[in-house]
Amino acid sequence: MSKKTNFLSLGLVRGVFAMLVGMPLGMGLVTLIRLAVGLPAWNAEPAWVVGGLVGAVAFMIGVGSLSDWFKLAAGGELPEHPAGAVNGWARYFNFTLDHKVIGVQYGVLSLLMFSIAGLFALIFRTELVQTGLQYLNADEFNTLISLHGIVMIMAILLGVAAMSNYLTPLMIGANDMAFPRLNSFAFWINVPSGIFLLSSLFLGGFDTGWTGYPPLSVRAPLGIQMFFLGVYLFGLSSILGALNIIVTVVRLRAPGMTFFRMPIFVWSAFATALISATATQLIALSFQMVMFQRLFGMGFFDPARGGNVLLFQHLFWFYSHPAVYVFVLTGLGTISELLPVFVRKPLFGYRWVAVSSLGIALIGFFVWAHHMFTSGMSEFLRVPFMYSTLLVAVPTGVKFFSWVATMWRGKMSFETPMLFVLGAISIFLVGGLSGPPNAVVATDLHLHDTYFIVGHFHATMFGGFVFPFMAAVYFWFPKVTGRMFNERLGKLHFWLMFPAFFVQSFGQMFIGLFGMRRRIADYDPALGFEQPNWLITIAGMVIALSVLIFFINLVYSTKRGPVAVANPWRSRSPEWLLPSPIPEHNYPQPLEIVGEPYDYGLVGSVFVRIPSTAVIEEPVK
Amino acid sequence: MNDGKAVMRANLKHFIGAGAFVVVLTVIGVLILNTDRLLPPAAAAQAASIDFLFSVEFKLIAFLFALIIGVMVYSIIFFRRKAGDTDDAVYMPGNARLELAWTLIPLGIVIVLALLGSRALAQTTRIDPQAMEVKVIGQQWTWRFEYPAYDIISTELVLPVNKQALLRLSSVDVIHAFWVPEFRVKQDAIPGGERLLRITPTQLGTYTIMCAELCGRDHAYMNAAVIVKSAQEFDAWVIEQTEAVSDDPLVRGQQLAQQYGCLGCHSTDGTVIIGPSFYQLFGKTESLEGGATVQVDDAYLFEAIRDPGKTIVQGFPNLMQPTTSAGLTDEQINDIIAYIKSLK
Amino acid sequence: MTSNTVSESYAHRLATNRLGLWLFLLSDAFMFGGLFITRVYLWGDTRPELNQTLGLIVTSMLLISSFFMNRAETAMAHGDRKGFLRGTLVTIVLGIAFLAGVIGVEWQIAPFGVSEDAYGAVFFMMTGMHAFHVLTGVIFLLIVWNNARRGRYSVEKHWAVEAAAVYWHFVDVVWIFFYPALYLIGKVG
Ligand code: HEA
Ligand code: HEA
Ligand code: CUA
Ligand SMILES: [Cu+2]
């Protein structure tokens, strides 16, 4: 517990060093095996893949994530605290069991990945301002869009994990996740994953988009193996993290916290986890098959050898469609969670909103082929998939209408988190409503693989994840740090980002309708897209500027912000009973749940009680 | 629990206000989302039913957007908290009948939408037994069009107006997609089988076929012209094409090299695009992967074209597929060799 | 580290662990499901020519191993440490024999290579992924066996034993689907 932690003792640093040792070891191993069986000693692909895997394991050992399990396997007992647990800022760079620290770790890594991916976007957007190729060549462009896509998606998954890790145990009155070690493991595996993804930039890149369709991905440069490896590892993280959430929610709820008394966010974290824990296997499998086709020449996707290129798309989208609901459900949960607090009214139709999350998750499993309407899959499959896809609009609609009804005759106030919630609703609405034209096969024949789709998914992901995430960061900032953020900078952030986003997304949809294809480094000047493209790029830069302001606010306020009052938003959720920042073991005594979570305006209603101490009460006058 | 009706009566004034808001927003939305201005001109029969669907969808979007945003903005304006007011708002936890309504009504809407969608899809895929068949072959990064009925190979797609064309799409390497924005419809061309697309052009003119599926480096440039001609002009074109087959092997070879996309990867001026340049190729000593060298002669060239995987030129990826030249007869390959020889 | 809001009894912890394990298996089942779909997609109603006798032998070895695993676990639950060690050892040996049969023999005598065609691709992928699970199961059992030998488990507390057993049965059940998919369904193509 020493305050002065030196740099070299940080888990992260040890992990990276171990990785630097592990990777050459793995490569050497491959070379030796190849020599032993009489192949030419050096082959870059297997060397990098195996080197990467060994490096990832070495990283986890270096971080200290595996020590306890090794001990257990060797017949030892699991210690309550990992050896050499640290306090202070250093614990954020170390193996730790505290779900709140892990949540913050996820959040910071998410923001870092988000910035990197955003930076990639700014670079290739600059290229798109004019026709012709100015700064990038076509291969660099393709690599950048692909990395932009996948790194953003990783950032979202990390952000989702950040929120559900930090909040779920607090909201159900638990003191940690069900499997804290697994939780920590799931976080740390993301570090090598991120390193691999970004390293593909230096290994020839890859020109397939984030979807990695074969046969193109079979012919892509070495970089694609690192991309696959990276996705593989954060997929693993997703699965393990999700499993943990499900078990936590099922097993560790405080007495009296029935399913229908859980804060609504927990519902969405639960529904999200159900998807992640199962569907993720399929993207791993599909990528693994391409990896093996490259490494061992297995002919899964080679029609000349009885393979089939559509098989990949089915497996890939079986995950990657449900994945978009992973991105969005947590965000929608956040909206539902924050809205009542700032409207001072109960969440309208709590049960309907709760169940609609499960509905979205469930239907989400049966719609994947809407990404394949033009792929040449069996004709007769297109119509059923159109029906199932459109069906998702129904539970999503329930959420929207319930939100509007929540606002109706409320007493709204507009602090920064609320601004982001309202922004999220309007943006996600745009994104969601641009879904049905894609879902209807006939119109998708025009829209598929155009910028209309690009506009659609930026709107859904900004509205469904980015804005709610920002709202969540602002909302729980005082809880995490004990200090308030700067409200003026927060509002500035919002008022830059919100309009800029609309320009960006509407611009994308507009040119898409007119025939701007996705994933093109250059476009025909005759189409007259220069002006809208220029506008989209400027809008992207304004978004980046606003994000920079956001970061400045976070860093400054963490250090210098005014000390926050106990419950600045007058929320009824149990985490606000605790001091900020929250001590390591959350609740000193078990909570007792005695009422409904959102009964704002019901005089004398109580949600949570800590027996024998204070009662969290609505300040009903 | 609040009775739904009582709430409604109390809210009447607000309902009328918000309703007016929604109507105004819907009208504005419908005006902005006018499909005539938001889509390129339609030039095929298939486009008509798709455009109709677009206009239905955009109107629906305008209304739903107005419905949610209208009520939300109304609430923001009229239901904001007064300064200093720390009371909670009215207690309104939910209303099952309302929830049921906004579950079932959207359900009805999407079912109707899906029905319309299936109808439109059926119209776009309607079969005309008289259709003219064209084989469309995609290849990194060119298109080739073969007219089996006329024995024509072309790098542009020429179609007679008002006659259905049945395109048989395939690819020799990776996935490509055939798309002409003015025709609206799109179909991937995949390796390992033909996929069908039906187009009935209705407007004379020249449009651009764009490859709509990321297919590697030059995906952005994988375009070709589609020219819609009147029936007479089309017949004239057919005659011109069939007669145009030169008796000079060199000219034929050049045409084939163009049509089969060889020139997409092999330059004729010494620069390296993807593969080795054809310029001064013949007669030179080529070093191969694995250390051997070979004198480039007719036999070597023939093999390098027919079975490209057999010998790999030092320093180049094994990207050229046997499928690239699968459609070429031995004679045609010899024509190409004649052409390569001429590039000195 | 469990929540102190609910009783931290071993029984509670055990139920939590069980749920976690079953969820993990559910997740893994999706991966095997994906492989199964791949087989159906690429092979349709055909199958490659494989050595039926060998298939039957390895399959029965795996099934028998499951029986011994069950015996071993029951023995542990009754405090019969010797019985447990014996049963587990037999399971491990049978598991290794299965691996030897699949990797050591079937892979070598298969009438197609990894990279030849879809038969090779799917066959090696399915058996490979399954064998990988068998291997991890064997390692898991070895760890449990070693710890049991040193008296780490009791009648009341032997979660690791239970987990290893459930995992082993799961891997076995997967093979019950894979065996017909590879050896029985469809015409020899
Ligand atoms: C957060 C992510 C997210 C979300 C939530 C969604 C939500 C939806 N998406 Fe989207 N989508 C993506 C992310 C997302 N999508 C991504 C990333 C891609 C591209 C992947 C790639 O190729 O790279 C994509 C692509 C994509 C396609 C493939 C397009 C193509 O490539 O051709 C389709 C087609 O059906 C589609 C449809 C839908 C639909 C119907 C919804 C629905 O869930 C929307 C439901 C919501 C509403 C409809 C609005 C609110 C509802 C009401 C107000 C009720 C009343 C409404 C009606 C009666 C209609 N999406
Ligand atoms: C959450 C998901 C997400 C987000 C937020 C974004 C954000 C942005 N996206 Fe992205 N996008 C995707 C997900 C996302 N994108 C996906 C999945 C694809 C598909 C890829 C594919 O086709 O395969 C895609 C594709 C895509 C395309 C299509 C490319 C093509 O098909 O050719 C375009 C083009 O305009 C684009 C633009 C942008 C822009 C301008 C932003 C801007 O909003 C970015 C704003 C900038 C930032 C957020 C960074 C700000 C931070 C700093 C500047 C500080 C730096 C500090 C440090 C490094 C510490 N994106
Ligand atoms: Cu061919 Cu893109
Ligand atoms: Cu989808």
Coordinates of N, CA, C and O in Angstrom, one line a residue, chain A residues 22-126:
Chain A
G22 N 7.4 -12.0 -25.1 CA 6.6 -13.1 -25.5 C 6.5 -13.2 -27.0 O 6.6 -14.3 -27.6
M23 N 6.4 -12.0 -27.7 CA 6.1 -12.1 -29.1 C 7.3 -12.7 -29.9 O 7.1 -13.7 -30.6
P24 N 8.6 -12.3 -29.6 CA 9.7 -13.0 -30.3 C 9.8 -14.4 -29.9 O 10.1 -15.3 -30.8
L25 N 9.4 -14.8 -28.7 CA 9.4 -16.2 -28.3 C 8.5 -17.0 -29.2 O 8.8 -18.0 -29.7
G26 N 7.3 -16.4 -29.3 CA 6.3 -17.1 -30.2 C 6.8 -17.3 -31.6 O 6.6 -18.3 -32.2
M27 N 7.4 -16.2 -32.1 CA 7.9 -16.2 -33.5 C 9.0 -17.3 -33.6 O 9.0 -18.0 -34.6
G28 N 9.8 -17.3 -32.6 CA 10.9 -18.3 -32.6 C 10.4 -19.7 -32.6 O 10.9 -20.6 -33.3
L29 N 9.3 -19.9 -31.8 CA 8.7 -21.2 -31.7 C 8.3 -21.7 -33.1 O 8.5 -22.8 -33.5
V30 N 7.6 -20.8 -33.8 CA 7.1 -21.1 -35.1 C 8.2 -21.5 -36.0 O 8.2 -22.5 -36.7
T31 N 9.3 -20.6 -35.9 CA 10.4 -20.9 -36.8 C 11.1 -22.2 -36.5 O 11.4 -23.0 -37.5
L32 N 11.2 -22.5 -35.3 CA 11.8 -23.8 -34.9 C 10.9 -25.0 -35.4 O 11.4 -25.9 -36.0
I33 N 9.6 -24.9 -35.2 CA 8.7 -25.9 -35.7 C 8.9 -26.1 -37.2 O 8.9 -27.2 -37.7
R34 N 8.9 -25.0 -37.9 CA 9.0 -25.0 -39.4 C 10.3 -25.7 -39.8 O 10.3 -26.5 -40.7
L35 N 11.4 -25.3 -39.1 CA 12.6 -26.0 -39.4 C 12.6 -27.5 -39.2 O 13.0 -28.3 -40.0
A36 N 11.9 -27.8 -38.0 CA 11.8 -29.2 -37.7 C 11.1 -30.0 -38.7 O 11.5 -31.2 -39.0
V37 N 10.0 -29.5 -39.3 CA 9.3 -30.2 -40.3 C 9.8 -30.0 -41.7 O 9.2 -30.4 -42.7
G38 N 10.9 -29.2 -41.8 CA 11.5 -29.0 -43.1 C 10.9 -28.0 -44.0 O 11.0 -28.1 -45.2
L39 N 10.2 -27.0 -43.4 CA 9.7 -25.9 -44.2 C 10.7 -24.8 -44.2 O 11.6 -24.7 -43.3
P40 N 10.7 -23.9 -45.2 CA 11.5 -22.7 -45.1 C 11.3 -22.0 -43.7 O 10.2 -21.9 -43.2
A41 N 12.4 -21.6 -43.1 CA 12.3 -21.2 -41.7 C 11.3 -20.0 -41.4 O 10.5 -20.0 -40.5
W42 N 11.4 -19.0 -42.3 CA 10.7 -17.8 -42.0 C 9.4 -17.7 -42.8 O 9.5 -17.8 -44.0
N43 N 8.3 -17.6 -42.2 CA 7.1 -17.2 -42.9 C 6.4 -16.2 -42.0 O 6.0 -16.5 -40.9
A44 N 6.2 -15.0 -42.5 CA 5.7 -13.9 -41.7 C 4.4 -14.2 -41.0 O 4.1 -13.9 -39.9
E45 N 3.4 -14.8 -41.8 CA 2.1 -14.9 -41.3 C 2.0 -15.8 -40.0 O 1.6 -15.3 -39.0
P46 N 2.4 -17.1 -40.1 CA 2.3 -17.8 -38.8 C 3.1 -17.2 -37.7 O 2.7 -17.3 -36.6
A47 N 4.3 -16.7 -38.1 CA 5.1 -16.1 -37.1 C 4.4 -15.0 -36.3 O 4.4 -15.0 -35.1
W48 N 3.8 -14.1 -37.0 CA 3.1 -13.0 -36.4 C 1.9 -13.5 -35.6 O 1.6 -13.0 -34.5
V49 N 1.2 -14.4 -36.2 CA -0.1 -14.9 -35.5 C 0.3 -15.6 -34.2 O -0.2 -15.2 -33.1
V50 N 1.2 -16.5 -34.2 CA 1.6 -17.2 -33.0 C 2.3 -16.3 -32.1 O 2.1 -16.3 -30.9
G51 N 3.2 -15.5 -32.6 CA 3.9 -14.5 -31.8 C 2.9 -13.6 -31.1 O 3.0 -13.3 -29.9
G52 N 1.8 -13.2 -31.8 CA 0.8 -12.4 -31.2 C 0.1 -13.1 -30.0 O -0.1 -12.6 -28.9
L53 N -0.3 -14.4 -30.3 CA -1.0 -15.1 -29.2 C -0.1 -15.3 -28.0 O -0.5 -15.1 -26.9
V54 N 1.1 -15.7 -28.2 CA 2.1 -15.9 -27.1 C 2.3 -14.5 -26.4 O 2.3 -14.4 -25.2
G55 N 2.4 -13.5 -27.2 CA 2.6 -12.2 -26.6 C 1.4 -11.8 -25.7 O 1.6 -11.2 -24.7
A56 N 0.2 -12.1 -26.2 CA -1.0 -11.7 -25.4 C -1.0 -12.5 -24.1 O -1.3 -11.9 -23.0
V57 N -0.7 -13.8 -24.1 CA -0.6 -14.5 -22.9 C 0.5 -13.9 -22.0 O 0.2 -13.7 -20.8
A58 N 1.6 -13.6 -22.6 CA 2.7 -13.0 -21.8 C 2.2 -11.7 -21.1 O 2.5 -11.4 -20.0
F59 N 1.5 -11.0 -21.9 CA 1.0 -9.7 -21.3 C 0.1 -10.0 -20.1 O 0.3 -9.3 -19.1
M60 N -0.8 -10.9 -20.2 CA -1.7 -11.2 -19.1 C -0.9 -11.7 -17.9 O -1.2 -11.3 -16.8
I61 N 0.2 -12.5 -18.2 CA 1.0 -12.9 -17.0 C 1.7 -11.7 -16.4 O 1.7 -11.5 -15.2
G62 N 2.2 -10.8 -17.3 CA 3.0 -9.7 -16.8 C 2.1 -8.8 -16.0 O 2.5 -8.2 -15.0
V63 N 0.9 -8.6 -16.4 CA -0.1 -7.7 -15.7 C -0.4 -8.3 -14.3 O -0.7 -7.6 -13.4
G64 N -0.3 -9.6 -14.2 CA -0.6 -10.3 -13.0 C -2.0 -10.8 -13.0 O -2.6 -11.2 -11.9
S65 N -2.6 -10.9 -14.2 CA -4.0 -11.3 -14.2 C -4.2 -12.8 -14.0 O -5.2 -13.3 -13.7
L66 N -3.1 -13.5 -14.3 CA -3.2 -15.0 -14.3 C -2.7 -15.6 -13.0 O -2.9 -16.8 -12.7
S67 N -2.0 -14.8 -12.2 CA -1.3 -15.3 -11.0 C -2.2 -16.1 -10.1 O -1.9 -17.2 -9.7
D68 N -3.3 -15.5 -9.8 CA -4.3 -16.1 -8.8 C -4.7 -17.5 -9.3 O -4.9 -18.4 -8.6
W69 N -5.0 -17.5 -10.6 CA -5.5 -18.8 -11.2 C -4.4 -19.8 -11.2 O -4.7 -21.0 -10.9
F70 N -3.2 -19.4 -11.5 CA -2.1 -20.4 -11.4 C -2.0 -20.9 -10.0 O -1.8 -22.1 -9.8
K71 N -2.1 -20.0 -9.1 CA -2.0 -20.4 -7.7 C -3.1 -21.4 -7.4 O -2.8 -22.5 -6.7
L72 N -4.3 -21.1 -7.8 CA -5.4 -22.0 -7.6 C -5.2 -23.4 -8.2 O -5.4 -24.4 -7.6
A73 N -4.7 -23.4 -9.4 CA -4.4 -24.6 -10.1 C -3.4 -25.4 -9.4 O -3.4 -26.7 -9.4
A74 N -2.4 -24.7 -8.8 CA -1.4 -25.4 -8.1 C -1.8 -25.9 -6.7 O -1.0 -26.4 -5.9
G75 N -3.1 -25.7 -6.4 CA -3.6 -26.2 -5.1 C -3.7 -25.1 -4.0 O -4.0 -25.5 -2.9
G76 N -3.4 -23.9 -4.4 CA -3.5 -22.8 -3.3 C -4.9 -22.3 -3.1 O -5.9 -22.8 -3.8
E77 N -5.1 -21.4 -2.2 CA -6.4 -20.8 -1.9 C -6.4 -19.4 -2.7 O -5.3 -18.8 -2.9
L78 N -7.6 -19.0 -3.1 CA -7.7 -17.7 -3.7 C -7.6 -16.6 -2.6 O -8.4 -16.6 -1.6
P79 N -6.6 -15.7 -2.6 CA -6.5 -14.7 -1.6 C -7.6 -13.7 -1.8 O -8.1 -13.5 -2.9
E80 N -8.0 -13.1 -0.7 CA -9.1 -12.1 -0.8 C -8.6 -10.9 -1.6 O -9.3 -10.3 -2.4
H81 N -7.4 -10.5 -1.4 CA -6.8 -9.4 -2.1 C -5.6 -9.9 -2.9 O -4.8 -10.7 -2.4
P82 N -5.5 -9.5 -4.1 CA -4.3 -9.9 -4.9 C -3.0 -9.4 -4.2 O -3.1 -8.3 -3.6
A83 N -2.0 -10.1 -4.3 CA -0.7 -9.7 -3.7 C -0.3 -8.3 -4.2 O -0.5 -8.0 -5.4
G84 N 0.1 -7.5 -3.3 CA 0.7 -6.2 -3.7 C -0.4 -5.2 -4.3 O -0.1 -4.5 -5.2
A85 N -1.6 -5.3 -3.8 CA -2.6 -4.4 -4.2 C -2.2 -3.0 -3.9 O -1.6 -2.7 -2.9
V86 N -2.5 -2.1 -4.9 CA -2.1 -0.7 -4.7 C -3.3 0.2 -4.6 O -4.4 -0.1 -5.0
N87 N -3.0 1.4 -4.1 CA -4.0 2.4 -4.0 C -3.7 3.6 -4.8 O -2.6 3.6 -5.5
G88 N -4.5 4.6 -4.8 CA -4.2 5.8 -5.5 C -4.3 5.7 -7.0 O -4.9 4.7 -7.4
W89 N -3.7 6.6 -7.7 CA -3.9 6.6 -9.2 C -3.3 5.3 -9.8 O -3.7 4.8 -10.8
A90 N -2.3 4.7 -9.1 CA -1.6 3.6 -9.7 C -2.5 2.4 -9.9 O -2.3 1.6 -10.7
R91 N -3.6 2.3 -9.1 CA -4.4 1.1 -9.2 C -5.1 1.1 -10.6 O -5.5 0.1 -11.0
Y92 N -5.2 2.3 -11.2 CA -5.8 2.3 -12.5 C -4.9 1.6 -13.6 O -5.4 1.3 -14.7
F93 N -3.7 1.4 -13.2 CA -2.7 0.8 -14.2 C -2.4 -0.6 -13.8 O -1.4 -1.1 -14.2
N94 N -3.1 -1.1 -12.8 CA -2.8 -2.4 -12.3 C -3.9 -3.4 -12.3 O -5.1 -3.0 -12.4
F95 N -3.6 -4.6 -12.1 CA -4.6 -5.6 -11.9 C -5.3 -5.3 -10.6 O -4.7 -5.1 -9.6
T96 N -6.6 -5.3 -10.7 CA -7.4 -5.0 -9.5 C -8.7 -5.7 -9.6 O -9.2 -6.1 -10.6
L97 N -9.3 -5.9 -8.4 CA -10.6 -6.6 -8.4 C -11.8 -5.7 -8.3 O -12.9 -6.2 -8.4
D98 N -11.6 -4.5 -8.0 CA -12.6 -3.5 -7.7 C -13.4 -3.2 -9.0 O -12.8 -2.6 -9.9
H99 N -14.6 -3.5 -9.1 CA -15.4 -3.3 -10.3 C -15.4 -1.8 -10.7 O -15.5 -1.5 -11.9
K100 N -15.4 -0.9 -9.7 CA -15.4 0.5 -10.1 C -14.2 0.9 -10.7 O -14.2 1.7 -11.7
V101 N -13.0 0.4 -10.2 CA -11.8 0.8 -10.9 C -11.7 0.2 -12.3 O -11.4 0.9 -13.3
I102 N -12.2 -1.0 -12.4 CA -12.2 -1.7 -13.7 C -13.1 -0.9 -14.7 O -12.8 -0.7 -15.8
G103 N -14.2 -0.4 -14.1 CA -15.1 0.4 -15.0 C -14.4 1.6 -15.5 O -14.6 1.9 -16.7
V104 N -13.7 2.3 -14.6 CA -13.0 3.5 -15.1 C -11.9 3.1 -16.1 O -11.7 3.8 -17.1
Q105 N -11.2 2.0 -15.8 CA -10.2 1.5 -16.8 C -10.8 1.4 -18.1 O -10.3 1.8 -19.2
Y106 N -11.9 0.7 -18.2 CA -12.6 0.5 -19.4 C -13.0 1.8 -20.1 O -12.8 2.0 -21.3
G107 N -13.5 2.7 -19.3 CA -13.9 4.0 -19.8 C -12.7 4.8 -20.4 O -12.9 5.4 -21.5
V108 N -11.6 4.8 -19.7 CA -10.5 5.6 -20.2 C -9.9 4.9 -21.5 O -9.7 5.6 -22.5
L109 N -9.8 3.6 -21.5 CA -9.4 3.0 -22.7 C -10.3 3.2 -23.8 O -9.9 3.4 -25.0
S110 N -11.6 3.2 -23.5 CA -12.6 3.5 -24.6 C -12.4 4.8 -25.2 O -12.4 5.0 -26.4
L111 N -12.2 5.8 -24.3 CA -12.0 7.2 -24.8 C -10.8 7.3 -25.7 O -10.7 8.0 -26.7
L112 N -9.7 6.6 -25.2 CA -8.5 6.6 -26.0 C -8.7 6.0 -27.4 O -8.3 6.6 -28.4
M113 N -9.4 4.9 -27.4 CA -9.6 4.2 -28.7 C -10.5 5.1 -29.6 O -10.3 5.2 -30.8
F114 N -11.5 5.7 -28.9 CA -12.4 6.6 -29.6 C -11.6 7.7 -30.3 O -11.8 8.1 -31.5
S115 N -10.7 8.3 -29.6 CA -9.9 9.4 -30.1 C -9.0 8.9 -31.3 O -8.9 9.6 -32.3
I116 N -8.4 7.7 -31.1 CA -7.6 7.3 -32.2 C -8.4 7.0 -33.5 O -8.1 7.4 -34.6
A117 N -9.5 6.3 -33.3 CA -10.4 6.1 -34.4 C -10.9 7.3 -35.0 O -11.0 7.5 -36.3
G118 N -11.3 8.3 -34.2 CA -11.7 9.6 -34.7 C -10.7 10.3 -35.5 O -10.9 10.9 -36.5
L119 N -9.4 10.2 -35.0 CA -8.3 10.8 -35.7 C -8.2 10.2 -37.1 O -8.0 10.9 -38.1
F120 N -8.3 8.9 -37.2 CA -8.3 8.2 -38.5 C -9.4 8.8 -39.4 O -9.1 9.0 -40.6
A121 N -10.5 9.0 -38.8 CA -11.7 9.5 -39.6 C -11.3 10.9 -40.1 O -11.5 11.2 -41.3
L122 N -10.7 11.7 -39.3 CA -10.4 13.0 -39.7 C -9.4 13.0 -40.9 O -9.4 13.7 -41.8
I123 N -8.4 12.0 -40.8 CA -7.4 11.9 -41.9 C -8.1 11.5 -43.2 O -7.9 12.2 -44.2
F124 N -8.9 10.5 -43.2 CA -9.5 10.1 -44.5 C -10.6 11.0 -44.9 O -10.8 11.2 -46.1
R125 N -11.2 11.7 -44.0 CA -12.2 12.7 -44.4 C -11.5 13.8 -45.1 O -12.0 14.4 -46.1
T126 N -10.3 14.2 -44.7 CA -9.6 15.3 -45.3 C -9.3 14.9 -46.8 O -9.4 15.7 -47.7

